CSV table of N, CA and C in Angstrom, one decimal:
chain,number,residue,atom,x,y,z
A,1,MET,N,-33.9,46.5,-9.5
A,1,MET,CA,-33.7,45.5,-10.3
A,1,MET,C,-34.7,44.7,-10.2
A,2,SER,N,-35.1,43.7,-11.7
A,2,SER,CA,-36.0,43.0,-11.7
A,2,SER,C,-36.0,41.9,-11.6
A,3,SER,N,-36.9,41.0,-11.0
A,3,SER,CA,-36.9,39.3,-10.7
A,3,SER,C,-36.1,38.8,-11.6
A,4,PRO,N,-36.2,39.0,-13.1
A,4,PRO,CA,-35.3,38.2,-13.9
A,4,PRO,C,-34.0,38.4,-13.4
A,5,GLU,N,-33.4,39.3,-13.9
A,5,GLU,CA,-32.0,39.9,-13.1
A,5,GLU,C,-31.7,39.1,-11.9
A,6,LEU,N,-32.5,39.4,-10.7
A,6,LEU,CA,-32.2,38.6,-9.4
A,6,LEU,C,-32.1,37.3,-9.6
A,7,LEU,N,-32.8,36.5,-10.1
A,7,LEU,CA,-32.6,35.2,-10.9
A,7,LEU,C,-31.6,34.7,-11.2
A,8,GLU,N,-31.1,35.8,-12.2
A,8,GLU,CA,-29.6,35.3,-13.1
A,8,GLU,C,-28.2,35.5,-12.1
A,9,THR,N,-28.8,36.7,-11.3
A,9,THR,CA,-27.7,36.5,-10.2
A,9,THR,C,-27.4,35.6,-9.2
A,10,ASP,N,-28.8,34.8,-8.6
A,10,ASP,CA,-28.7,33.8,-8.0
A,10,ASP,C,-28.1,32.7,-8.7
A,11,ASP,N,-28.7,32.3,-9.9
A,11,ASP,CA,-27.9,31.2,-10.6
A,11,ASP,C,-26.6,31.3,-10.9
A,12,ALA,N,-26.2,32.4,-11.2
A,12,ALA,CA,-24.8,32.3,-11.1
A,12,ALA,C,-23.7,32.5,-10.2
A,13,GLY,N,-24.3,32.8,-9.0
A,13,GLY,CA,-23.9,32.5,-7.8
A,13,GLY,C,-23.8,31.0,-7.3
A,14,THR,N,-24.8,30.3,-7.6
A,14,THR,CA,-25.2,28.9,-7.5
A,14,THR,C,-24.0,28.0,-8.4
A,15,ASP,N,-23.6,28.4,-9.5
A,15,ASP,CA,-22.9,28.1,-10.5
A,15,ASP,C,-21.7,28.1,-10.2
A,16,ALA,N,-21.2,29.4,-9.7
A,16,ALA,CA,-20.1,29.8,-9.0
A,16,ALA,C,-19.5,29.0,-7.7
A,17,THR,N,-20.4,28.5,-6.9
A,17,THR,CA,-19.9,27.5,-5.7
A,17,THR,C,-19.8,26.0,-6.2
A,18,THR,N,-21.0,25.6,-7.1
A,18,THR,CA,-20.8,24.7,-7.7
A,18,THR,C,-19.3,24.3,-8.5
A,19,ASP,N,-18.9,25.4,-9.3
A,19,ASP,CA,-17.7,25.0,-9.8
A,19,ASP,C,-16.8,24.8,-8.8
A,20,ALA,N,-16.7,25.8,-7.9
A,20,ALA,CA,-15.7,25.7,-6.6
A,20,ALA,C,-15.4,24.8,-5.9
A,21,ALA,N,-16.8,24.0,-5.9
A,21,ALA,CA,-16.8,22.5,-5.0
A,21,ALA,C,-16.2,21.4,-5.9
A,22,THR,N,-16.8,21.4,-7.2
A,22,THR,CA,-16.0,20.6,-8.4
A,22,THR,C,-14.2,20.9,-8.5
A,23,ASP,N,-13.7,22.3,-8.7
A,23,ASP,CA,-12.5,22.2,-8.5
A,23,ASP,C,-11.9,21.8,-7.2
A,24,ALA,N,-12.4,22.2,-6.4
A,24,ALA,CA,-11.8,21.6,-4.8
A,24,ALA,C,-11.7,19.7,-4.9
A,25,ALA,N,-13.0,19.2,-5.3
A,25,ALA,CA,-12.7,18.2,-5.3
A,25,ALA,C,-11.7,17.5,-6.6
A,26,GLU,N,-11.4,17.8,-7.7
A,26,GLU,CA,-10.6,17.6,-8.6
A,26,GLU,C,-9.2,18.2,-7.8
A,27,ALA,N,-8.8,19.0,-7.4
A,27,ALA,CA,-7.5,19.0,-6.5
A,27,ALA,C,-7.6,17.9,-5.8
A,28,THR,N,-8.3,17.6,-5.0
A,28,THR,CA,-8.1,16.5,-3.9
A,28,THR,C,-7.9,15.1,-4.8
A,29,ASP,N,-8.7,15.2,-5.7
A,29,ASP,CA,-8.2,13.6,-6.9
A,29,ASP,C,-7.0,13.6,-7.1
A,30,ALA,N,-6.3,14.9,-7.7
A,30,ALA,CA,-5.0,15.0,-8.2
A,30,ALA,C,-4.1,15.1,-6.9
A,31,ALA,N,-4.5,15.2,-6.1
A,31,ALA,CA,-3.2,15.3,-4.9
A,31,ALA,C,-3.1,13.8,-4.6
A,32,THR,N,-4.5,12.7,-4.7
A,32,THR,CA,-4.4,11.6,-4.0
A,32,THR,C,-3.7,10.9,-5.4
A,33,ASP,N,-4.0,11.5,-6.5
A,33,ASP,CA,-3.3,10.5,-7.7
A,33,ASP,C,-2.0,10.8,-7.7
A,34,ALA,N,-1.3,11.8,-6.9
A,34,ALA,CA,0.1,11.9,-7.0
A,34,ALA,C,0.6,11.5,-6.1
A,35,ALA,N,-0.3,11.1,-4.8
A,35,ALA,CA,0.8,10.2,-3.8
A,35,ALA,C,0.4,8.8,-4.0
A,36,GLU,N,-0.2,8.2,-5.0
A,36,GLU,CA,-0.1,6.7,-5.4
A,36,GLU,C,1.1,6.6,-6.5
A,37,ALA,N,1.5,7.8,-7.3
A,37,ALA,CA,2.2,7.5,-7.7
A,37,ALA,C,3.5,7.5,-7.4
A,38,THR,N,3.8,8.4,-6.3
A,38,THR,CA,4.9,8.4,-5.7
A,38,THR,C,5.4,7.4,-4.6
A,39,ASP,N,4.1,6.8,-4.1
A,39,ASP,CA,3.8,4.8,-3.7
A,39,ASP,C,4.6,3.9,-4.8
A,40,ALA,N,4.4,4.0,-6.0
A,40,ALA,CA,4.4,3.1,-6.8
A,40,ALA,C,5.9,3.5,-7.1
A,41,THR,N,6.6,4.6,-7.0
A,41,THR,CA,8.0,4.7,-7.9
A,41,THR,C,8.5,4.2,-6.5
A,42,THR,N,8.0,4.2,-5.2
A,42,THR,CA,8.9,3.7,-3.8
A,42,THR,C,8.6,2.3,-3.7
A,43,ASP,N,7.7,1.6,-4.6
A,43,ASP,CA,7.5,0.4,-4.6
A,43,ASP,C,8.4,-0.4,-5.4
A,44,ARG,N,8.6,0.3,-6.5
A,44,ARG,CA,9.4,0.2,-7.2
A,44,ARG,C,11.0,0.1,-7.2
A,45,GLY,N,11.2,1.0,-6.2
A,45,GLY,CA,13.0,1.0,-6.1
A,45,GLY,C,13.4,2.2,-6.2
A,46,GLY,N,12.6,3.3,-6.5
A,46,GLY,CA,12.6,4.6,-7.1
A,46,GLY,C,13.2,5.6,-6.0
A,47,GLY,N,13.9,5.5,-4.6
A,47,GLY,CA,13.8,6.3,-4.0
A,47,GLY,C,14.8,7.2,-4.3
A,48,THR,N,15.0,7.9,-3.2
A,48,THR,CA,16.6,8.6,-3.5
A,48,THR,C,17.8,7.5,-2.7
A,49,ASP,N,18.9,8.3,-3.1
A,49,ASP,CA,20.3,7.5,-3.2
A,49,ASP,C,20.5,8.5,-1.1
A,50,ALA,N,19.9,8.0,-0.4
A,50,ALA,CA,20.6,8.4,1.0
A,50,ALA,C,21.4,7.6,1.7
A,51,ALA,N,22.1,6.2,1.0
A,51,ALA,CA,23.2,5.9,1.3
A,51,ALA,C,24.9,6.3,0.8
A,52,ALA,N,24.2,6.9,-0.3
A,52,ALA,CA,25.5,7.7,-0.7
A,52,ALA,C,25.6,8.8,-0.1
A,53,ALA,N,24.6,9.6,0.8
A,53,ALA,CA,25.0,11.0,1.8
A,53,ALA,C,25.3,10.1,3.1
A,54,ASN,N,25.0,9.2,3.8
A,54,ASN,CA,25.5,8.6,4.8
A,54,ASN,C,25.8,7.2,4.7
A,55,PRO,N,26.9,7.0,4.1
A,55,PRO,CA,27.5,5.3,4.3
A,55,PRO,C,27.6,4.5,5.5
A,56,GLY,N,27.3,5.1,6.4
A,56,GLY,CA,27.5,4.4,7.8
A,56,GLY,C,25.8,3.6,7.9
A,57,ALA,N,25.1,4.5,7.4
A,57,ALA,CA,23.6,4.0,7.3
A,57,ALA,C,23.2,3.3,6.2
A,58,CYS,N,24.1,2.9,5.3
A,58,CYS,CA,23.6,1.5,4.3
A,58,CYS,C,23.1,0.9,4.3
A,59,PRO,N,23.6,-0.2,5.3
A,59,PRO,CA,22.8,-1.6,5.4
A,59,PRO,C,21.1,-1.1,6.2
A,60,VAL,N,20.9,-0.1,6.8
A,60,VAL,CA,19.5,0.5,7.4
A,60,VAL,C,18.6,0.6,5.9
A,61,VAL,N,19.6,1.7,5.0
A,61,VAL,CA,18.4,2.2,4.2
A,61,VAL,C,18.3,0.9,3.1
A,62,ASP,N,19.7,0.4,3.0
A,62,ASP,CA,19.1,-0.7,2.1
A,62,ASP,C,18.0,-1.4,2.4
A,63,SER,N,18.0,-1.9,3.7
A,63,SER,CA,16.8,-2.9,4.3
A,63,SER,C,15.3,-2.3,3.8
A,64,ILE,N,15.4,-0.8,4.6
A,64,ILE,CA,14.5,-0.1,4.1
A,64,ILE,C,13.5,0.0,2.4
A,65,GLU,N,14.5,0.0,1.8
A,65,GLU,CA,14.3,0.2,0.7
A,65,GLU,C,13.7,-1.3,-0.2
A,66,GLN,N,14.0,-2.1,0.8
A,66,GLN,CA,13.9,-3.6,-0.2
A,66,GLN,C,12.4,-3.7,0.6
A,67,ILE,N,12.0,-3.6,2.1
A,67,ILE,CA,10.3,-3.9,2.8
A,67,ILE,C,9.8,-2.6,2.8
A,68,GLY,N,10.4,-1.2,2.7
A,68,GLY,CA,10.0,-0.3,3.6
A,68,GLY,C,8.8,0.5,2.9
A,69,SER,N,7.9,-0.1,2.0
A,69,SER,CA,7.0,0.8,1.1
A,69,SER,C,5.8,0.4,2.4
A,70,ARG,N,4.7,1.1,2.3
A,70,ARG,CA,3.8,0.7,3.0
A,70,ARG,C,3.4,-0.4,2.6
A,71,TRP,N,2.7,-0.7,1.1
A,71,TRP,CA,2.3,-2.0,0.7
A,71,TRP,C,3.1,-3.2,0.8
A,72,ARG,N,4.4,-2.9,0.6
A,72,ARG,CA,5.4,-4.1,1.0
A,72,ARG,C,5.1,-4.7,2.6
A,73,LEU,N,5.1,-3.8,3.4
A,73,LEU,CA,5.2,-4.1,5.1
A,73,LEU,C,3.6,-4.2,5.3
A,74,VAL,N,2.6,-4.0,5.0
A,74,VAL,CA,1.2,-4.9,4.7
A,74,VAL,C,1.5,-6.4,4.4
A,75,VAL,N,1.8,-6.4,3.4
A,75,VAL,CA,1.7,-7.6,2.4
A,75,VAL,C,2.8,-8.8,3.4
A,76,LEU,N,3.5,-8.4,3.9
A,76,LEU,CA,4.8,-9.2,4.6
A,76,LEU,C,4.2,-9.5,5.8
A,77,HIS,N,3.5,-8.3,6.6
A,77,HIS,CA,2.7,-8.9,7.4
A,77,HIS,C,1.5,-9.6,7.5
A,78,GLU,N,0.8,-9.7,6.5
A,78,GLU,CA,-0.4,-10.8,6.7
A,78,GLU,C,0.1,-12.3,5.7
A,79,LEU,N,1.4,-11.9,5.4
A,79,LEU,CA,1.8,-13.8,5.2
A,79,LEU,C,2.5,-14.0,6.2
A,80,GLN,N,2.6,-13.5,7.4
A,80,GLN,CA,3.2,-14.2,8.4
A,80,GLN,C,2.3,-15.6,9.3
A,81,ASN,N,1.3,-15.3,9.0
A,81,ASN,CA,-0.1,-16.4,9.2
A,81,ASN,C,0.0,-17.2,8.4
A,82,GLY,N,0.7,-17.6,7.1
A,82,GLY,CA,0.7,-18.9,6.3
A,82,GLY,C,0.6,-18.6,5.3
A,83,GLU,N,0.5,-19.9,4.1
A,83,GLU,CA,0.4,-19.2,2.8
A,83,GLU,C,-1.4,-18.8,2.4
A,84,VAL,N,-1.4,-18.0,1.5
A,84,VAL,CA,-2.5,-17.0,1.3
A,84,VAL,C,-2.9,-17.4,0.2
A,85,ARG,N,-4.1,-17.2,-0.7
A,85,ARG,CA,-4.4,-17.2,-2.0
A,85,ARG,C,-4.6,-15.8,-2.2
A,86,PHE,N,-4.2,-15.3,-3.5
A,86,PHE,CA,-4.2,-14.0,-4.3
A,86,PHE,C,-5.4,-13.4,-3.7
A,87,ASN,N,-6.4,-13.9,-3.5
A,87,ASN,CA,-8.0,-12.7,-3.4
A,87,ASN,C,-8.1,-12.7,-1.8
A,88,GLU,N,-7.4,-13.8,-1.3
A,88,GLU,CA,-7.4,-13.6,-0.1
A,88,GLU,C,-6.7,-12.5,0.8
A,89,LEU,N,-5.5,-12.5,0.3
A,89,LEU,CA,-4.6,-11.6,0.7
A,89,LEU,C,-5.1,-10.1,0.0
A,90,LYS,N,-5.9,-9.7,-0.9
A,90,LYS,CA,-6.4,-9.1,-1.8
A,90,LYS,C,-7.4,-8.1,-0.3
A,91,ARG,N,-8.4,-8.9,-0.3
A,91,ARG,CA,-9.3,-8.9,0.7
A,91,ARG,C,-8.6,-8.2,1.9
A,92,SER,N,-7.7,-8.9,2.7
A,92,SER,CA,-7.2,-8.6,3.9
A,92,SER,C,-6.5,-7.6,4.0
A,93,THR,N,-6.1,-7.3,3.0
A,93,THR,CA,-5.1,-5.8,2.6
A,93,THR,C,-5.8,-4.8,2.2
A,94,ASP,N,-7.0,-4.5,1.3
A,94,ASP,CA,-7.3,-4.1,0.9
A,94,ASP,C,-6.9,-3.2,-0.3
A,95,ALA,N,-5.9,-3.7,-0.6
A,95,ALA,CA,-5.0,-3.1,-2.2
A,95,ALA,C,-6.3,-3.7,-3.3
A,96,ASN,N,-5.8,-3.1,-4.0
A,96,ASN,CA,-6.4,-3.0,-5.5
A,96,ASN,C,-5.7,-4.5,-6.1
A,97,ALA,N,-6.2,-4.9,-7.5
A,97,ALA,CA,-5.6,-6.1,-7.7
A,97,ALA,C,-3.9,-5.9,-8.3
A,98,ARG,N,-4.4,-4.6,-9.2
A,98,ARG,CA,-2.9,-4.2,-9.9
A,98,ARG,C,-1.7,-4.1,-8.7
A,99,THR,N,-1.8,-3.1,-7.8
A,99,THR,CA,-1.0,-2.5,-7.0
A,99,THR,C,-0.4,-4.3,-6.5
A,100,LEU,N,-1.3,-5.0,-5.8
A,100,LEU,CA,-0.8,-6.2,-5.1
A,100,LEU,C,-0.3,-7.0,-6.0
A,101,SER,N,-0.5,-7.4,-7.0
A,101,SER,CA,0.1,-7.8,-7.8
A,101,SER,C,1.6,-7.6,-8.2
A,102,ARG,N,1.8,-6.1,-8.1
A,102,ARG,CA,2.8,-5.3,-8.3
A,102,ARG,C,3.9,-5.7,-7.0
A,103,VAL,N,3.5,-5.6,-5.8
A,103,VAL,CA,4.2,-5.9,-4.9
A,103,VAL,C,4.7,-7.2,-4.5
A,104,LEU,N,3.6,-8.3,-4.9
A,104,LEU,CA,3.9,-9.4,-4.9
A,104,LEU,C,5.3,-9.8,-6.0
A,105,ASP,N,5.0,-9.3,-6.9
A,105,ASP,CA,6.4,-9.6,-8.1
A,105,ASP,C,7.5,-9.0,-7.3
A,106,ASP,N,7.5,-7.8,-6.8
A,106,ASP,CA,8.6,-7.4,-6.0
A,106,ASP,C,9.2,-8.0,-4.8
A,107,LEU,N,8.4,-8.4,-4.2
A,107,LEU,CA,8.8,-9.3,-3.0
A,107,LEU,C,9.5,-10.7,-3.5
A,108,GLN,N,8.4,-10.9,-4.3
A,108,GLN,CA,9.3,-12.3,-5.0
A,108,GLN,C,10.7,-12.3,-5.5
A,109,GLU,N,10.6,-10.9,-6.1
A,109,GLU,CA,12.3,-10.6,-6.9
A,109,GLU,C,13.5,-10.6,-6.0
A,110,THR,N,12.7,-9.9,-4.9
A,110,THR,CA,13.8,-9.9,-3.7
A,110,THR,C,13.9,-11.1,-2.8
A,111,GLY,N,13.4,-12.2,-2.9
A,111,GLY,CA,13.2,-13.1,-2.0
A,111,GLY,C,12.7,-13.2,-0.9
A,112,PHE,N,11.6,-12.4,-0.6
A,112,PHE,CA,10.8,-12.3,0.5
A,112,PHE,C,9.5,-13.5,0.6
A,113,VAL,N,9.0,-13.9,-0.8
A,113,VAL,CA,7.9,-13.9,-0.7
A,113,VAL,C,7.9,-15.4,-1.7
A,114,GLU,N,7.3,-16.3,-1.8
A,114,GLU,CA,7.3,-17.5,-3.0
A,114,GLU,C,6.1,-17.8,-3.5
A,115,ARG,N,6.1,-17.8,-4.6
A,115,ARG,CA,4.6,-18.4,-5.6
A,115,ARG,C,4.2,-19.3,-5.9
A,116,ARG,N,3.2,-20.2,-5.3
A,116,ARG,CA,3.0,-21.3,-5.6
A,116,ARG,C,1.1,-21.2,-6.6
A,117,LEU,N,1.4,-21.9,-7.9
A,117,LEU,CA,0.3,-22.1,-9.2
A,117,LEU,C,-0.1,-23.3,-8.6
A,118,GLU,N,-1.4,-23.4,-8.7
A,118,GLU,CA,-2.1,-24.7,-8.2
A,118,GLU,C,-3.0,-24.6,-9.6
A,119,GLU,N,-2.8,-25.3,-10.7
A,119,GLU,CA,-3.2,-25.6,-11.7
A,119,GLU,C,-4.7,-26.4,-11.8
A,120,GLU,N,-5.2,-27.0,-11.1
A,120,GLU,CA,-6.2,-27.8,-10.6
A,120,GLU,C,-7.4,-26.6,-10.9
A,121,SER,N,-8.4,-27.4,-11.1
A,121,SER,CA,-9.8,-26.5,-11.5
A,121,SER,C,-10.4,-26.5,-10.3
A,122,PRO,N,-10.4,-25.5,-9.5
A,122,PRO,CA,-10.2,-24.0,-10.2
A,122,PRO,C,-8.6,-23.7,-10.1
A,123,VAL,N,-8.5,-22.5,-10.9
A,123,VAL,CA,-6.6,-22.5,-10.7
A,123,VAL,C,-6.7,-21.5,-9.5
A,124,ALA,N,-5.5,-21.7,-9.1
A,124,ALA,CA,-5.1,-20.7,-7.8
A,124,ALA,C,-3.9,-20.5,-7.5
A,125,THR,N,-3.5,-19.1,-7.3
A,125,THR,CA,-2.2,-18.5,-7.1
A,125,THR,C,-2.2,-18.4,-5.6
A,126,TYR,N,-1.0,-18.9,-4.7
A,126,TYR,CA,-0.9,-19.1,-3.5
A,126,TYR,C,0.7,-18.5,-2.9
A,127,TYR,N,0.3,-17.6,-1.8
A,127,TYR,CA,1.5,-16.9,-1.9
A,127,TYR,C,2.3,-17.1,-0.2
A,128,SER,N,3.4,-16.9,-0.2
A,128,SER,CA,3.6,-18.1,1.4
A,128,SER,C,5.2,-16.7,1.6
A,129,LEU,N,5.8,-17.2,2.8
A,129,LEU,CA,6.9,-16.4,3.2
A,129,LEU,C,8.1,-17.1,2.7
A,130,THR,N,9.2,-16.7,2.4
A,130,THR,CA,10.4,-17.6,2.4
A,130,THR,C,10.9,-17.4,3.3
A,131,PRO,N,12.4,-18.5,3.7
A,131,PRO,CA,12.8,-18.2,4.9
A,131,PRO,C,13.0,-16.9,5.0
A,132,LYS,N,13.9,-16.1,4.1
A,132,LYS,CA,14.1,-14.4,4.4
A,132,LYS,C,13.2,-13.7,4.8
A,133,GLY,N,12.1,-13.8,4.2
A,133,GLY,CA,10.5,-13.2,4.7
A,133,GLY,C,10.3,-13.5,5.9
A,134,GLU,N,10.2,-15.0,6.7
A,134,GLU,CA,9.9,-15.5,7.6
A,134,GLU,C,10.8,-14.4,8.8
A,135,SER,N,12.3,-14.2,8.5
A,135,SER,CA,13.0,-13.7,9.5
A,135,SER,C,12.5,-12.6,9.9
A,136,LEU,N,11.8,-11.7,9.0
A,136,LEU,CA,11.0,-10.4,9.4
A,136,LEU,C,10.2,-10.4,10.4
A,137,CYS,N,9.2,-11.6,11.1
A,137,CYS,CA,8.8,-11.8,11.8
A,137,CYS,C,8.9,-11.3,13.1
A,138,PRO,N,10.2,-11.5,13.8
A,138,PRO,CA,10.6,-10.9,15.1
A,138,PRO,C,10.3,-9.5,15.2
A,139,VAL,N,10.8,-8.8,13.7
A,139,VAL,CA,10.9,-7.5,13.4
A,139,VAL,C,9.6,-6.7,13.9
A,140,PHE,N,8.5,-7.6,13.4
A,140,PHE,CA,6.9,-6.9,13.2
A,140,PHE,C,6.7,-6.9,15.0
A,141,ASP,N,7.4,-8.4,15.0
A,141,ASP,CA,6.8,-8.3,16.5
A,141,ASP,C,7.3,-7.4,17.6
A,142,ALA,N,8.8,-6.8,17.6
A,142,ALA,CA,9.0,-5.4,18.3
A,142,ALA,C,8.3,-4.2,17.9
A,143,ILE,N,7.9,-4.0,16.1
A,143,ILE,CA,7.2,-3.0,16.0
A,143,ILE,C,6.1,-3.1,16.7
A,144,GLU,N,5.3,-4.1,16.6
A,144,GLU,CA,4.2,-4.0,17.3
A,144,GLU,C,3.7,-3.8,18.9
A,145,GLY,N,5.0,-4.5,19.4
A,145,GLY,CA,5.3,-4.3,20.9
A,145,GLY,C,5.9,-2.5,21.4
A,146,TRP,N,6.6,-2.1,20.2
A,146,TRP,CA,6.6,-0.5,20.4
A,146,TRP,C,5.2,0.2,20.2
A,147,ALA,N,4.4,-0.5,19.3
A,147,ALA,CA,3.6,0.5,18.7
A,147,ALA,C,2.3,0.4,20.2
A,148,ASP,N,2.0,-0.6,20.9
A,148,ASP,CA,1.4,-0.8,21.9
A,148,ASP,C,1.8,0.3,23.0
A,149,GLU,N,3.2,0.4,23.3
A,149,GLU,CA,3.6,1.3,24.4
A,149,GLU,C,3.4,2.5,24.0
A,150,TRP,N,3.9,2.9,22.5
A,150,TRP,CA,4.2,4.3,22.3
A,150,TRP,C,2.7,4.7,21.4
A,151,LEU,N,2.0,4.3,21.0
A,151,LEU,CA,1.0,4.9,20.7
A,151,LEU,C,-0.1,4.6,21.4
A,152,ALA,N,-0.5,3.9,21.8
A,152,ALA,CA,-1.4,3.8,22.8
A,152,ALA,C,-1.8,5.1,23.4
A,153,ALA,N,-0.3,5.4,24.1
A,153,ALA,CA,-0.5,6.5,24.8
A,153,ALA,C,-0.7,7.5,24.1
A,154,CYS,N,-0.6,8.2,22.8
A,154,CYS,CA,-0.9,9.0,21.9
A,154,CYS,C,-2.5,8.8,21.8
A,155,GLN,N,-3.2,7.9,21.9
A,155,GLN,CA,-4.5,7.9,21.7
A,155,GLN,C,-5.7,8.5,23.3
A,156,GLU,N,-4.8,8.2,23.9
A,156,GLU,CA,-5.4,8.2,25.2
A,156,GLU,C,-5.8,9.5,25.4
């Protein structure tokens, strides 16, 4: 085998390795996109109708459908500390603006969050919990207590 043929084989092998790495990265991106699409559907109330399968669980299922998505819980938890501007909430939750806006709209529609627009310069939008949203504070406290007891043991 001459040197040019050896070089071509090495280049082809390198290209195949690079192509495989690119394909793996694209597959990971596609999986992430699919997971985010599922989250977006869940955030919009597009979950399964588990209440029909088990009518006794209806109040629990209905509650989880209203507050149970990852982003809704994060936003509700952050708003426990009082009124927050949109950009502060964006920074503290690490959500992108589109997701946060959609989640806040959903929480507003379901009566957990209220929006206040301050039109003075600079214009600012503030969000806070309604009495319905504030009623979840003991639930978050209970979850935190449970996590301290049970999840701390898992990390040891």
